[in-house]
Tab-separated table of C-alpha atoms and ligand atoms in Angstrom:
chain	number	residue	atom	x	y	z
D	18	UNK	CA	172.151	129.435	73.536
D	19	UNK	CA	171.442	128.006	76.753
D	20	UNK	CA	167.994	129.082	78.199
D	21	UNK	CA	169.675	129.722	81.538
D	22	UNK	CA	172.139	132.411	79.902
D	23	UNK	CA	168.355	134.193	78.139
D	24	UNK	CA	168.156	137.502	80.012
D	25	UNK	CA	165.063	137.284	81.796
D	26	UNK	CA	162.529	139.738	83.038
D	27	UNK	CA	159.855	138.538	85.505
D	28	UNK	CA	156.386	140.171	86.193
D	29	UNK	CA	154.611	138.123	88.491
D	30	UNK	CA	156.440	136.471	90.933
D	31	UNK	CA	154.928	136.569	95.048
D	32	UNK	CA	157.352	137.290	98.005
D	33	UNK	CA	156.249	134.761	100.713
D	34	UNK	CA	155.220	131.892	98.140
D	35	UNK	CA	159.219	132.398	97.000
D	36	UNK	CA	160.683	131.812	100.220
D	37	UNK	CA	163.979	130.096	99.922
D	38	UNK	CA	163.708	126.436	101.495
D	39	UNK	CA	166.900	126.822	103.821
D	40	UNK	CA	165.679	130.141	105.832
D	41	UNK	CA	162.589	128.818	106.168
D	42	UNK	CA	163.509	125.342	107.760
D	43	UNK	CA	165.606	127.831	109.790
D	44	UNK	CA	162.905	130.294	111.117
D	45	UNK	CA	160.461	127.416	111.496
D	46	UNK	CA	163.023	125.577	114.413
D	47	UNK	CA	163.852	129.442	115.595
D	48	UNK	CA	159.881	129.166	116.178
D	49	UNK	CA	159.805	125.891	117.396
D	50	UNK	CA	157.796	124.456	114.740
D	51	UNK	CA	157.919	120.297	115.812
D	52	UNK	CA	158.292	119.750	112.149
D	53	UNK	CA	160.930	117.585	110.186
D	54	UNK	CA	162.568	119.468	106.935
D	55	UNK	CA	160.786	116.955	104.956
D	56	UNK	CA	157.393	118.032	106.440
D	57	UNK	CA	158.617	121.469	106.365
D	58	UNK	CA	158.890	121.074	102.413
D	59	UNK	CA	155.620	119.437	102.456
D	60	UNK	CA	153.747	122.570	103.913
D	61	UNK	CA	155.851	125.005	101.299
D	62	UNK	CA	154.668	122.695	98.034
D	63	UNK	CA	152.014	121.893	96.313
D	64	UNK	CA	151.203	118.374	95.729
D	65	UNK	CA	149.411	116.240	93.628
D	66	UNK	CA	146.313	116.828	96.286
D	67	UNK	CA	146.161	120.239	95.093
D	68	UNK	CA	142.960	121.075	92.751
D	69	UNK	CA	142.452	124.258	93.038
D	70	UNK	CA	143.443	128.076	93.555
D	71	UNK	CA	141.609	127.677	96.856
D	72	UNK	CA	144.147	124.331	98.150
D	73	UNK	CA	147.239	126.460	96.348
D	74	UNK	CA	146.261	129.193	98.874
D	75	UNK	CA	146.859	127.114	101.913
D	76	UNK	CA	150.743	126.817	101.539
D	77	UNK	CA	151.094	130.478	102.134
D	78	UNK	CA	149.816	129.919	105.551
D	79	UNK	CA	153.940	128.504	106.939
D	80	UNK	CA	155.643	131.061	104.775
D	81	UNK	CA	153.375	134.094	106.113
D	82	UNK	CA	153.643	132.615	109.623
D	83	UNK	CA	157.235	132.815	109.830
D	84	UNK	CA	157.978	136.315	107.590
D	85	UNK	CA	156.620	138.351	110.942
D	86	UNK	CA	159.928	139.966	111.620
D	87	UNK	CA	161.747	142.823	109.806
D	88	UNK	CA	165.086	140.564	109.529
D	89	UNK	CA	163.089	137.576	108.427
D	90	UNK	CA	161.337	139.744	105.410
D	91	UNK	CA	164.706	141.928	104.511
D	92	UNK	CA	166.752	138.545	104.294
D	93	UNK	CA	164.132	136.724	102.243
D	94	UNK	CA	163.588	139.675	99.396
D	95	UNK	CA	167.400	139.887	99.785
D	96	UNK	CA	168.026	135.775	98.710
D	97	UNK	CA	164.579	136.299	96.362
D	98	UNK	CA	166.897	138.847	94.163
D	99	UNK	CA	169.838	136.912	94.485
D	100	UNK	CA	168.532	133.611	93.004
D	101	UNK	CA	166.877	135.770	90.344
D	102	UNK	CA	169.946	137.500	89.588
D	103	UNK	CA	171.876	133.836	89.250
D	104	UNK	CA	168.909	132.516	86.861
D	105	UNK	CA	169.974	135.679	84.626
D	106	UNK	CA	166.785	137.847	85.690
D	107	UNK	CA	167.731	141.097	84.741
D	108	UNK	CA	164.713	142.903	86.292
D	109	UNK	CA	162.036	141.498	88.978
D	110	UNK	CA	158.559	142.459	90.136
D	111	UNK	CA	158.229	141.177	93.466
D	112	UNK	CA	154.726	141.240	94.864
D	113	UNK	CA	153.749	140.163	98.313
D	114	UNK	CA	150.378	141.360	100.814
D	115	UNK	CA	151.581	144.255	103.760
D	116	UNK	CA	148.703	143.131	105.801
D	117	UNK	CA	149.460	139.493	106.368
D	118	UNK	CA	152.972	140.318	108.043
D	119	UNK	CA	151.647	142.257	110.896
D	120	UNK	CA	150.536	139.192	113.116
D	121	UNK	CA	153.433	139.673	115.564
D	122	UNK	CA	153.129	143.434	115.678
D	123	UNK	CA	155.042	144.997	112.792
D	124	UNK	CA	153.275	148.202	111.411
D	125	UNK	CA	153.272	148.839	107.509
D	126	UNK	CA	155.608	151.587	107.468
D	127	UNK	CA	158.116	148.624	108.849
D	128	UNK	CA	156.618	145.556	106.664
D	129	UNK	CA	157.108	147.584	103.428
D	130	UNK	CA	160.747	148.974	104.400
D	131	UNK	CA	162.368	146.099	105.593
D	132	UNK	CA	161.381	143.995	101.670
D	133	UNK	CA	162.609	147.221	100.270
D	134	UNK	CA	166.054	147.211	102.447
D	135	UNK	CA	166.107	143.254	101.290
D	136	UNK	CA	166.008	144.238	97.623
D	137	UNK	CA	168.214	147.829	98.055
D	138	UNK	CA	170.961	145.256	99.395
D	139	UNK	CA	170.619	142.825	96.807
D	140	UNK	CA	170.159	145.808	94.000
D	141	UNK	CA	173.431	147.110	95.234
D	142	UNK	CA	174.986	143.905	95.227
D	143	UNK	CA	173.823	142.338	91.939
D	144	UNK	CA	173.121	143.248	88.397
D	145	UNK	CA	169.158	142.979	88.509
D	146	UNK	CA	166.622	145.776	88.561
D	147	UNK	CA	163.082	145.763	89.786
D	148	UNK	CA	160.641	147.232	92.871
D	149	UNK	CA	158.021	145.686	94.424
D	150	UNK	CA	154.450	145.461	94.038
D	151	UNK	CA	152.336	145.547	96.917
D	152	UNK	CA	148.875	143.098	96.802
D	153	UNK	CA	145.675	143.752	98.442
D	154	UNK	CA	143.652	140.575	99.171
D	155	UNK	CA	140.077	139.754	98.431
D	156	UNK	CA	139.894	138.555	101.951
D	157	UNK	CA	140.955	141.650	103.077
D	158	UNK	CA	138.302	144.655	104.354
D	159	UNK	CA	137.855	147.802	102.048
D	160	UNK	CA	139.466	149.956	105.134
D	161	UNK	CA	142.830	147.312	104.664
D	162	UNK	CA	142.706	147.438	101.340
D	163	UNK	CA	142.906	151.361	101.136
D	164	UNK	CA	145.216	151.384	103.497
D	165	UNK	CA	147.430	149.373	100.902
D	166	UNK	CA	146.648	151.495	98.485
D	167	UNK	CA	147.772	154.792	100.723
D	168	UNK	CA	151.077	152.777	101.659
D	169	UNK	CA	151.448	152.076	98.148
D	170	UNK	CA	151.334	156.037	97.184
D	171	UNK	CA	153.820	156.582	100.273
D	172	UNK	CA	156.292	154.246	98.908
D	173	UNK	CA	155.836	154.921	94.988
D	174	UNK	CA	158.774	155.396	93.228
D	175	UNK	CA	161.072	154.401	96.460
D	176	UNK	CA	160.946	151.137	96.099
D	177	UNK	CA	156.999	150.198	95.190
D	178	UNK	CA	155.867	150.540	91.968
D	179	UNK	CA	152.352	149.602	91.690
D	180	UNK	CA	149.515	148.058	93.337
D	181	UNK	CA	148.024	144.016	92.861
D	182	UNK	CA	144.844	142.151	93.951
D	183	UNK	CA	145.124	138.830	94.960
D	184	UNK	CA	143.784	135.823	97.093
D	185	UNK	CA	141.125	133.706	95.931
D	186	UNK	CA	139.156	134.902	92.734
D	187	UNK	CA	136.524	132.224	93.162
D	188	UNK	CA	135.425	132.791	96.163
D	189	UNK	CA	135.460	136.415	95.865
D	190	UNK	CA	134.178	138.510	92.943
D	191	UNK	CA	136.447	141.126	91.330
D	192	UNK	CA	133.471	143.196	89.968
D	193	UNK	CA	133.364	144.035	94.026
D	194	UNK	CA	137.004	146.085	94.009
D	195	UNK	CA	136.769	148.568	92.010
D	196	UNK	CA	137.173	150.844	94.917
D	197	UNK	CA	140.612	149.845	94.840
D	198	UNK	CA	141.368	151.128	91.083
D	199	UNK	CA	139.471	153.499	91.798
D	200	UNK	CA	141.857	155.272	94.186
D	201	UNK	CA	144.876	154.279	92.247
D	202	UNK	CA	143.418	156.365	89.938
D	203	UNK	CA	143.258	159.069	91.885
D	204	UNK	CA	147.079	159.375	93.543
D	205	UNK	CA	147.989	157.987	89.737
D	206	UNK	CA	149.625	154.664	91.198
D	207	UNK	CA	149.787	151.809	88.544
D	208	UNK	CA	147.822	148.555	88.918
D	209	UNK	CA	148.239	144.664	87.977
D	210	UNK	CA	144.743	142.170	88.711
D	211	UNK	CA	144.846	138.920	89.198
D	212	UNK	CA	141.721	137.430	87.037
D	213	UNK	CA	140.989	135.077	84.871
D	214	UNK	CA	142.509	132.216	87.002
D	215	UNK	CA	139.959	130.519	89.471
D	216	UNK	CA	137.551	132.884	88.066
D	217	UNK	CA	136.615	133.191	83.936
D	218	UNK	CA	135.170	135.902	81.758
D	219	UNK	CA	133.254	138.347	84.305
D	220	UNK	CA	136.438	138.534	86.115
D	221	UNK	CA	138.295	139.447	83.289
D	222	UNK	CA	135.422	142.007	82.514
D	223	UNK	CA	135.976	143.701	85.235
D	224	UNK	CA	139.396	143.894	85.216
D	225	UNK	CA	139.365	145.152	82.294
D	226	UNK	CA	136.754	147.972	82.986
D	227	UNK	CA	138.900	148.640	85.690
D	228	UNK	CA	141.446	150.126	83.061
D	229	UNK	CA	144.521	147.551	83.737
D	230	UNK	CA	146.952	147.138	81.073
D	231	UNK	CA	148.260	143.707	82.791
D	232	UNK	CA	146.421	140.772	83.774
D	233	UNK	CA	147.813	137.896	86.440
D	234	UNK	CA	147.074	135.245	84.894
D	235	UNK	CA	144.301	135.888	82.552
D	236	UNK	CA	143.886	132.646	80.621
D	237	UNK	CA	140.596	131.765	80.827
D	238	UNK	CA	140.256	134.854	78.463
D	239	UNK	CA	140.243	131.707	75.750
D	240	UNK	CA	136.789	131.177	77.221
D	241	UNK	CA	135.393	133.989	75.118
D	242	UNK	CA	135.682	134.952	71.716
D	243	UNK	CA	134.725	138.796	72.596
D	244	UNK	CA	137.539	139.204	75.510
D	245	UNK	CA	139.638	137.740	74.101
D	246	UNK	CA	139.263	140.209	71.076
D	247	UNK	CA	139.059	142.772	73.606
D	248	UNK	CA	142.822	141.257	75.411
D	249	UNK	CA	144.154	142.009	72.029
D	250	UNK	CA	142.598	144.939	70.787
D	251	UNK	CA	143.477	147.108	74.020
D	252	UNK	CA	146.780	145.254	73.922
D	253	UNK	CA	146.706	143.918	77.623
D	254	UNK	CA	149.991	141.844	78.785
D	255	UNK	CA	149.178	138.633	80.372
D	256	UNK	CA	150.978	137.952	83.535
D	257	UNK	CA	150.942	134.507	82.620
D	258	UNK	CA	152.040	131.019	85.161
D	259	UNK	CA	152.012	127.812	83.265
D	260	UNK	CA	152.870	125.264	86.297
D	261	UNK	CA	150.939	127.155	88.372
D	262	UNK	CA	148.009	127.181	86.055
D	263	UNK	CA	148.334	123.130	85.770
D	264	UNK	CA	148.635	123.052	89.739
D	265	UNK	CA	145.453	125.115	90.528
D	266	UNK	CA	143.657	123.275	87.423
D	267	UNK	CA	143.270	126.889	86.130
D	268	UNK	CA	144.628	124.896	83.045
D	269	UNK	CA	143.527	121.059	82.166
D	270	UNK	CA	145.285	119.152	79.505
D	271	UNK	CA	147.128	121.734	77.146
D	272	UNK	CA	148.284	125.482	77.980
D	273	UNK	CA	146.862	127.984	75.958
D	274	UNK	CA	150.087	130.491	75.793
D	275	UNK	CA	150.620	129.138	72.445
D	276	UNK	CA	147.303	129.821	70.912
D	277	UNK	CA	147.492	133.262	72.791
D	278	UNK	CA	150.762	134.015	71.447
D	279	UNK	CA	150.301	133.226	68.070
D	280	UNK	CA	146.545	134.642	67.869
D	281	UNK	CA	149.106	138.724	69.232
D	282	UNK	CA	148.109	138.109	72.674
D	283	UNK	CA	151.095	140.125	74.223
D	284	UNK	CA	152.650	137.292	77.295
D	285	UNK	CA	155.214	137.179	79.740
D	286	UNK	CA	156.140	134.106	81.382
D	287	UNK	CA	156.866	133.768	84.711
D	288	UNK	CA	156.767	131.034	87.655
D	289	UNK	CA	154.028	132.598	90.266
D	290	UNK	CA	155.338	130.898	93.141
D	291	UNK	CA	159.268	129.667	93.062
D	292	UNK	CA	158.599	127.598	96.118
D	293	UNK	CA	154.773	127.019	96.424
D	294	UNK	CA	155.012	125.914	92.587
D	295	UNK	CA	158.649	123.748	93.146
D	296	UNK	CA	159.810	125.513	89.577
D	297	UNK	CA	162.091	128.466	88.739
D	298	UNK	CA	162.035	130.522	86.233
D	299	UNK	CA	164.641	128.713	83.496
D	300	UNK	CA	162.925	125.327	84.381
D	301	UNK	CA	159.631	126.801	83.711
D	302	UNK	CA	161.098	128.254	80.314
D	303	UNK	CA	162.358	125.281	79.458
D	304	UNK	CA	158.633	123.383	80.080
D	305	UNK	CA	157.313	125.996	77.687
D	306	UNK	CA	160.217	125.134	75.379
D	307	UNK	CA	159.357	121.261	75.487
D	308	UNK	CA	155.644	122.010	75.179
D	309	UNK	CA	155.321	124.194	72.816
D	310	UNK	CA	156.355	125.062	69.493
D	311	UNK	CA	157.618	128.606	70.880
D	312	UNK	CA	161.501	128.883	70.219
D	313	UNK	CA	164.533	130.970	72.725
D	314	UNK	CA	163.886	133.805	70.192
D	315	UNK	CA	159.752	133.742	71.243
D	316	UNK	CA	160.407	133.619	74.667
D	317	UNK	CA	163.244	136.622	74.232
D	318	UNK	CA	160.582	138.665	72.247
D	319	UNK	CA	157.907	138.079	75.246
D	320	UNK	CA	160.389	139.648	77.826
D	321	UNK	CA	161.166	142.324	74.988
D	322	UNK	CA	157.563	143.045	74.576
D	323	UNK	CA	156.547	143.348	78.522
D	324	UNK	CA	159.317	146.314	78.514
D	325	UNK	CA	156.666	149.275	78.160
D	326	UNK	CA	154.119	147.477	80.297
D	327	UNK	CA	157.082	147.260	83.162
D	328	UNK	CA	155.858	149.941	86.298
D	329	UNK	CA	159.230	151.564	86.105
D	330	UNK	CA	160.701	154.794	84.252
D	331	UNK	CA	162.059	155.000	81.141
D	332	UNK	CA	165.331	155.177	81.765
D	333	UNK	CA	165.102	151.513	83.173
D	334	UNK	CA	163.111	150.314	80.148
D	335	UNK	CA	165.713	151.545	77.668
D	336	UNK	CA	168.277	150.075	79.456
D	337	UNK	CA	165.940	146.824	79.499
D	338	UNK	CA	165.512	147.166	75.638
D	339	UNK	CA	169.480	147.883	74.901
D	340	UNK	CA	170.327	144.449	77.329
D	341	UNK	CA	167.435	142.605	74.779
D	342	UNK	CA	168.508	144.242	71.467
D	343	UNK	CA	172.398	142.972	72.315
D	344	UNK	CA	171.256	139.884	72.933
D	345	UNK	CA	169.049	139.344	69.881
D	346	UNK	CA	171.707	139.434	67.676
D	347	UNK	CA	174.453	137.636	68.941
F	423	ZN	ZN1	149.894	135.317	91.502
């Protein structure tokens, strides 16, 4: 079996940092960007003068520059889910930030709908299933961030499905959000955290005391013997980004998805950033393939595993888990 015909299921995968090459060497001359598609490339990509989560960070600045228009962010989702669907995703998570698509005068209400039109079109179109997930940002203030939240219960179940933090977890503490869980809490919206990427144990702590059953990232968990016992034990699902992880330096010299998954750490692998990270999904399959000593059947039993951690209904997942089952025994 070819890795590209494994029916995938992706859980962490960011709207803007996906944006397909073409539209955005299109909207940047549309904008008058005095830029040459090479250089255009060049501010979409990490390089090898990336060290951190903090330089990883910057090449969302071109991406969130140009996805100010309702057009711009319905057609991207829209090619996002179509490129998905032709790498045989069968269901998608997309997550992307409300508040840093407004700089041209968009209000939420018309941020969140047009990504939801995007993937509604593609939906209709293709066989892949999914919602979005809508991040708040560490660099964003508390009001924003609850305003995210709000959106988030306005839009639950018609297109979002849960609520994210993101941005950069070194520079700012997650111990200092809880006010965000703690209000999904309240209007019963489900949550993702990134931690455990720029940041190491505490941030994990806190996740965790948070009450999240999914981690972005969460690696450094190998740091400590007693989270990682605690990953295990309360059965979280790690979100987890290998080329990403090696771009940011999250990750020096070997990944530690094997350990995790042979030590019951539950993992789904995914690609972060298509774009930003200059991977997709079956290429970054394949690296885990070549790198490790998991096998197709591993990888098929991650995405069979992240089923009941998915923020969808039921009636989704067992369709998730009959696609799977087929496939397992062919
Ligand atoms: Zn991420």
């Amino acid at each position: 079996m070819d890795i590209k015909d494994v029916k995938k299921i992706v859980t962490h995968l960011h709207l803007d940092g996906s944006i397909d090459i073409e539209l955005a060497k299109k909207y940047a001359k549309e904008d008058g960007y005095d830029l040459t598609d090479d250089e255009i490339v060049k501010e979409l990509q990490v390089d090898k003068g990336c060290h951190n989560l903090n330089d990883y960070l910057e090449k969302f600045t071109l991406p969130c520059s140009l996805l100010q228009t309702k057009e711009r962010l319905e057609s991207t989702t829209y090619a996002l889910f179509r490129k998905l669907y032709l790498e045989n995703v069968i269901y998608a998570e997309i997550r992307f930030a409300p508040i840093k698509h407004q700089e041209k005068g968009l209000n939420l209400d018309e941020v969140i709908t047009s990504v939801i039109k995007g993937m509604e079109k593609a939906k209709a179109e293709f066989d892949i299933l999914g919602g979005i997930i809508l991040c708040c940002m560490r660099d964003s203030s508390k009001d924003d961030n609850l305003k995210i939240v709000k959106y988030a219960k306005k839009y639950l179940n018609k297109g979002v499905l849960a609520v994210d933090l993101a941005g950069a977890e070194g520079l700012y503490e997650t111990k200092n959000f809880k006010y965000i869980f703690d209000l999904c809490k309240n209007l019963n919206i489900p949550y993702t955290i990134h931690a455990g990427e720029a940041d190491g144990v505490s941030s994990i702590s806190s996740a965790l005391d948070f009450g999240t059953k999914r981690l972005g990232h969460g690696i450094r968990c190998i740091e400590d013997k007693e989270i990682l016992k605690r990953i295990i034990n309360e059965k979280i699902l790690l979100e987890i980004c290998p080329t990403s992880n090696f771009q940011t330096e999250a990750v020096k010299g070997e990944h530690p998805l094997e350990y995790l998954y042979s030590n019951g750490v539950l993992i789904s692998i995914n690609t972060d950033n298509d774009t930003v990270s200059n991977i997709n999904i079956t290429e970054e399959y394949r690296n885990v393939l070549n790198n490790t000593n998991l096998t197709i059947k591993d990888l098929i039993k991650c995405n069979y595993n992240s089923i009941p951690y998915l923020f969808t209904t039921d009636e989704i997942k067992d369709k998730l888990k009959m696609i799977i089952e087929k496939e397992t025994f062919v």
